[in-house]
mmCIF file of C-alpha atoms in Angstrom:
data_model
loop_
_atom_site.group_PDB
_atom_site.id
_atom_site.type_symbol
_atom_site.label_atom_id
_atom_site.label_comp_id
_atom_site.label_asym_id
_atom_site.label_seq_id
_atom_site.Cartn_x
_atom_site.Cartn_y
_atom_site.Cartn_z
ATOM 1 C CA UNK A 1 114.619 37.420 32.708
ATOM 2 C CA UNK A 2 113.667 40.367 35.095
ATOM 3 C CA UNK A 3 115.690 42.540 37.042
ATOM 4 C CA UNK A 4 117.608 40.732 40.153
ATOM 5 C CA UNK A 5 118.469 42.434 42.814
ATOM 6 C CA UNK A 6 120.743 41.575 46.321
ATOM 7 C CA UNK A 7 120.517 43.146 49.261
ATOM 8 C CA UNK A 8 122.553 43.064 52.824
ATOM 9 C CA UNK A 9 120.983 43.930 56.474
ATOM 10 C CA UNK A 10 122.825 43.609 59.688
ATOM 11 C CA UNK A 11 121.017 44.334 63.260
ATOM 12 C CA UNK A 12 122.289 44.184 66.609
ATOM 13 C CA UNK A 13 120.768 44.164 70.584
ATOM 14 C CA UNK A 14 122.256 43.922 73.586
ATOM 15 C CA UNK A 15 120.844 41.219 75.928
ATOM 16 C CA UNK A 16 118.919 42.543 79.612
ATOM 17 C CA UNK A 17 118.308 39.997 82.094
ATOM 18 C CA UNK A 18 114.241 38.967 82.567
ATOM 19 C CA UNK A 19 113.799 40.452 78.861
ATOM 20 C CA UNK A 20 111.629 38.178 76.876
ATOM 21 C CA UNK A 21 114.157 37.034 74.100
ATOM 22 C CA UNK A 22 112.199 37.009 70.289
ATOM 23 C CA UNK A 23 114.146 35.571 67.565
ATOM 24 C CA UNK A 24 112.574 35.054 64.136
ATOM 25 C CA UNK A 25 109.062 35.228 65.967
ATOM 26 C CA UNK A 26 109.718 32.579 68.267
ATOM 27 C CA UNK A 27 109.932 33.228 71.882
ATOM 28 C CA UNK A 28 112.919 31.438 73.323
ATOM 29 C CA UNK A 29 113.196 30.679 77.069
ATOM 30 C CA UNK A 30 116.348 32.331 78.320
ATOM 31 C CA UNK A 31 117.289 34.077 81.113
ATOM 32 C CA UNK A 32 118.071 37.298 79.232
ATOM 33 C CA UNK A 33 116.338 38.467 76.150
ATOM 34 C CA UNK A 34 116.937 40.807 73.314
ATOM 35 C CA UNK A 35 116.054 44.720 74.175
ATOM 36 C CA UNK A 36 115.156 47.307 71.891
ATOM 37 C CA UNK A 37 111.573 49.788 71.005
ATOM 38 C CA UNK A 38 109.846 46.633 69.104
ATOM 39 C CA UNK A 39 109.946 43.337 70.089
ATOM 40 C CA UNK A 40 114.013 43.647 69.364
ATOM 41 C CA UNK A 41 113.950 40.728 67.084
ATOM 42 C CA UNK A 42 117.737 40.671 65.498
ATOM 43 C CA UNK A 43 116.942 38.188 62.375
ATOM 44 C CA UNK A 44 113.729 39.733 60.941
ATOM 45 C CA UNK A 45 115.123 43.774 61.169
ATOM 46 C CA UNK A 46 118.254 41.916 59.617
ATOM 47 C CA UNK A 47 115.868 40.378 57.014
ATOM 48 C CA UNK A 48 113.921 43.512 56.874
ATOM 49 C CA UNK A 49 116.829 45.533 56.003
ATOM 50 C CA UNK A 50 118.256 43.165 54.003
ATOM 51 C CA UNK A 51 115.205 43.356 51.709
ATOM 52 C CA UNK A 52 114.946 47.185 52.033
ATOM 53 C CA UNK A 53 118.255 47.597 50.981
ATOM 54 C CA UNK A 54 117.724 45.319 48.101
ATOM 55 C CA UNK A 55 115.143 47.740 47.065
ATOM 56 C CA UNK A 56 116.618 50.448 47.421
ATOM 57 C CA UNK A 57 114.159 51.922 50.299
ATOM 58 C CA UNK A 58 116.384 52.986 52.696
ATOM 59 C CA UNK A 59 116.137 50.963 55.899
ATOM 60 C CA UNK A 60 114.150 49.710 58.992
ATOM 61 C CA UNK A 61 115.077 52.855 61.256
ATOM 62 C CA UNK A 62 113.696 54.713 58.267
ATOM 63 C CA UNK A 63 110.299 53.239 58.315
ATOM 64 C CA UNK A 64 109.920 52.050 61.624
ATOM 65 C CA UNK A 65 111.793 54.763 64.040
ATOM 66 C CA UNK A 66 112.449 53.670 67.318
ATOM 67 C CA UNK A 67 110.995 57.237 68.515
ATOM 68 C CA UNK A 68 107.945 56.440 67.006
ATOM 69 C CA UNK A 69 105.077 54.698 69.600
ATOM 70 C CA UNK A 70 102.981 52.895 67.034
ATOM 71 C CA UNK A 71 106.385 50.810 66.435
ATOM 72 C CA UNK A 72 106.815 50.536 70.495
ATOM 73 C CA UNK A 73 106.738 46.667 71.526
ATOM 74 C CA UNK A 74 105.324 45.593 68.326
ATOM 75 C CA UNK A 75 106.019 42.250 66.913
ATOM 76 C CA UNK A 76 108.789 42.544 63.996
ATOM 77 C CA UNK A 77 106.656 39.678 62.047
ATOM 78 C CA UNK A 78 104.276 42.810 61.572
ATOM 79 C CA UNK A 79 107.437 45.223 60.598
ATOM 80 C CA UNK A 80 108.491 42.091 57.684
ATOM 81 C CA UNK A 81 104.844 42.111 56.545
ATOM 82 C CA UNK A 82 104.655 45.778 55.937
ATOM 83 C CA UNK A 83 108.451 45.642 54.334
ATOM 84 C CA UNK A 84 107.128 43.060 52.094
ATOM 85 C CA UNK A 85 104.059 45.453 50.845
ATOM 86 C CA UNK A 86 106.718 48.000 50.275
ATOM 87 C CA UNK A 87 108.948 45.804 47.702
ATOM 88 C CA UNK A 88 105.899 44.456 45.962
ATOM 89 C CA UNK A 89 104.717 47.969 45.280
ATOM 90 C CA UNK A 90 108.203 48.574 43.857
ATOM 91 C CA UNK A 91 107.254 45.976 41.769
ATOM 92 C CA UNK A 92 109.519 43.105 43.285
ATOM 93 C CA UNK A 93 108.977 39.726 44.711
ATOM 94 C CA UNK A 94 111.471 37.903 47.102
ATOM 95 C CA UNK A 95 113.487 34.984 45.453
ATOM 96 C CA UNK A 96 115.129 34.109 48.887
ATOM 97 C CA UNK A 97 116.575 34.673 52.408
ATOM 98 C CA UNK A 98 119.752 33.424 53.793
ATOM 99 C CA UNK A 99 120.394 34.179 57.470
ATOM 100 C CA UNK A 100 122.909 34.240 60.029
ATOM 101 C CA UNK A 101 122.670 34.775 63.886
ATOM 102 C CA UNK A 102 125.364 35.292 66.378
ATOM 103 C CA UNK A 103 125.370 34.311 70.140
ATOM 104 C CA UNK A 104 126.309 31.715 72.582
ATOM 105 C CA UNK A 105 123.208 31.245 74.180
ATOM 106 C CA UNK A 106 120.631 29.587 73.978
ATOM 107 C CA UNK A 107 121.131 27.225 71.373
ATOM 108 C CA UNK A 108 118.845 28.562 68.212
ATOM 109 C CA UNK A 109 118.768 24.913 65.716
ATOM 110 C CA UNK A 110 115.878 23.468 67.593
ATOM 111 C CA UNK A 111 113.732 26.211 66.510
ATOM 112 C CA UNK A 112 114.618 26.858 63.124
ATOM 113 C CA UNK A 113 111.631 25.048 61.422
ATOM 114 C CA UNK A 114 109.259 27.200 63.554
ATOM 115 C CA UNK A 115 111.049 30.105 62.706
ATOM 116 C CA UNK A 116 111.184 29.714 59.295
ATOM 117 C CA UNK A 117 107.525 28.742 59.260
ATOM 118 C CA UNK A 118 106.495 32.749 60.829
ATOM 119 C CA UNK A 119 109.103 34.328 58.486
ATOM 120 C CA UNK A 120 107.816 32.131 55.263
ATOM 121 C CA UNK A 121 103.987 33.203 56.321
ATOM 122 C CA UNK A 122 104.870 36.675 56.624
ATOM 123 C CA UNK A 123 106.832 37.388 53.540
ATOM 124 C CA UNK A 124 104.526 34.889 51.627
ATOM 125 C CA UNK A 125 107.313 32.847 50.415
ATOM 126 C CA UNK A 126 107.976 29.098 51.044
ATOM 127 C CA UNK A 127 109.763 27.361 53.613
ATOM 128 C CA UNK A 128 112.582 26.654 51.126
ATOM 129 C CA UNK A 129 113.283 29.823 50.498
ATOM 130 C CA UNK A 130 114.526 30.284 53.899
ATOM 131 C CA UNK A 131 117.948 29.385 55.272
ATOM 132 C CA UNK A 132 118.732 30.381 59.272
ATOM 133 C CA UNK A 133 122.106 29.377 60.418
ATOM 134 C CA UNK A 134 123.695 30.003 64.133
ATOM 135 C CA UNK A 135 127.173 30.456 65.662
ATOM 136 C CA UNK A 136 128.665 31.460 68.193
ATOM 137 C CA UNK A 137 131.712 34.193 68.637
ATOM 138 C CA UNK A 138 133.686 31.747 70.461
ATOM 139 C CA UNK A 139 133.191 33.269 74.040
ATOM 140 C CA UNK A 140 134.709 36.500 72.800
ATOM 141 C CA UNK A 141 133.773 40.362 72.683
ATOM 142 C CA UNK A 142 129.927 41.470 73.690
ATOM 143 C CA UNK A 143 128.250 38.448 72.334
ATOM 144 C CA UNK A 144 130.727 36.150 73.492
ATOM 145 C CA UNK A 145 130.234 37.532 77.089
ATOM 146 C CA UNK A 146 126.417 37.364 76.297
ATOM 147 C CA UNK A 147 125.626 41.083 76.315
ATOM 148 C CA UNK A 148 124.362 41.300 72.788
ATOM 149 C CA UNK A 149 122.942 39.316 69.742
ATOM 150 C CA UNK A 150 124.092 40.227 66.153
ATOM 151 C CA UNK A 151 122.157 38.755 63.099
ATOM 152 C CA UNK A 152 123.118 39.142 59.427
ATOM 153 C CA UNK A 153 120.562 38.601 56.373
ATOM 154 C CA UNK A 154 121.066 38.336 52.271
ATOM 155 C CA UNK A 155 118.282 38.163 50.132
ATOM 156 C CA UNK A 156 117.160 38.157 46.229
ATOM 157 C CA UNK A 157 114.463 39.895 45.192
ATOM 158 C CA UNK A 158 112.983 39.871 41.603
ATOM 159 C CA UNK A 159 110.969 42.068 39.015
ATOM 160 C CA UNK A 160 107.547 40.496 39.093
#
C-alpha cells in the first residue's frame, strides 16, 4: 500500500448584491453572488486547499495570490486543474473529496450532479469520488444574515 495522505481546506466570501454567484463551477441565479479576485468560488479554493494541504504545498493564496492579475476573474475550475498538476508531480493521485457548504440561500442540492460533474472533469476523478453536502447556519451570524458563504473540503490523496 502507498502513502495516504488527508488534507483540510476552508474558504470564505462575503456575498455583494448583482455579483454573479459561482459555486463548484455552476452559476447559480441569485440575487447576490460570491465576491473575491477569481471567480470567488468557496467549494473548489476549499477543495483546492484541501488538496494542497494534503500535499503539503502550502495553499491557494500561495499559488494563486489575489494581487496577482493573471488570477483576476478567472474561473477556479482552472485554479483545481493546475492544483491537480501540482499533486501529481508530487507524485500523488486523489482518492476522494468530501465537501461541505454553508449558506441559507439559494438552495445548492439541485445542482449538485452538475457540480460534481465540472469538479470530477477537472481533477480527473469520477463522479463517485465526490460528495457535496449543504446547510444552512440557522439564520445566524454573517451567513445566516446572507453576507457571506463558507465552504469546507477533506480529501485523500495517494502515492501513485
Amino acid at each position: 500500500m502507498g502513502k495516504i495522505k488527508v488534507g483540510f481546506g476552508f474558504d470564505v466570501h462575503q456575498l455583494k448584491e448583482q455579483h454573479p454567484f459561482v459555486l463548484g463551477g455552476v452559476k447559480l441565479e441569485h440575487h447576490s453572488g460570491a465576491y473575491g479576485h477569481s471567480d470567488a468560488d468557496v467549494l473548489l479554493h476549499a477543495i483546492c486547499d484541501a488538496l494542497l494541504g494534503a500535499a503539503n504545498l502550502r495553499d491557494i493564496g500561495f499559488h494563486f495570490s489575489n494581487t496577482d492579475n493573471r488570477w483576476k476573474g478567472i474561473s477556479s475550475l482552472v485554479l483545481l486543474q493546475h492544483v491537480v498538476v501540482l499533486i501529481k508531480e508530487k507524485g500523488f493521485s486523489i482518492g476522494n473529496i468530501d465537501a461541505m457548504v454553508c449558506l441559507e440561500a439559494p438552495k445548492i442540492n439541485p445542482h449538485i450532479p452538475a457540480m460534481k460533474t465540472y469538479i470530477a472533469e477537472a481533477a480527473s476523478i469520477s463522479e463517485e469520488d465526490i460528495s457535496i453536502k449543504a446547510t444552512t447556519n440557522e439564520q445566524m451570524g454573517f451567513i445566516g444574515r446572507e453576507e457571506g458563504v463558507v465552504a469546507y473540503a477533506v480529501c485523500l490523496i495517494e502515492r501513485d
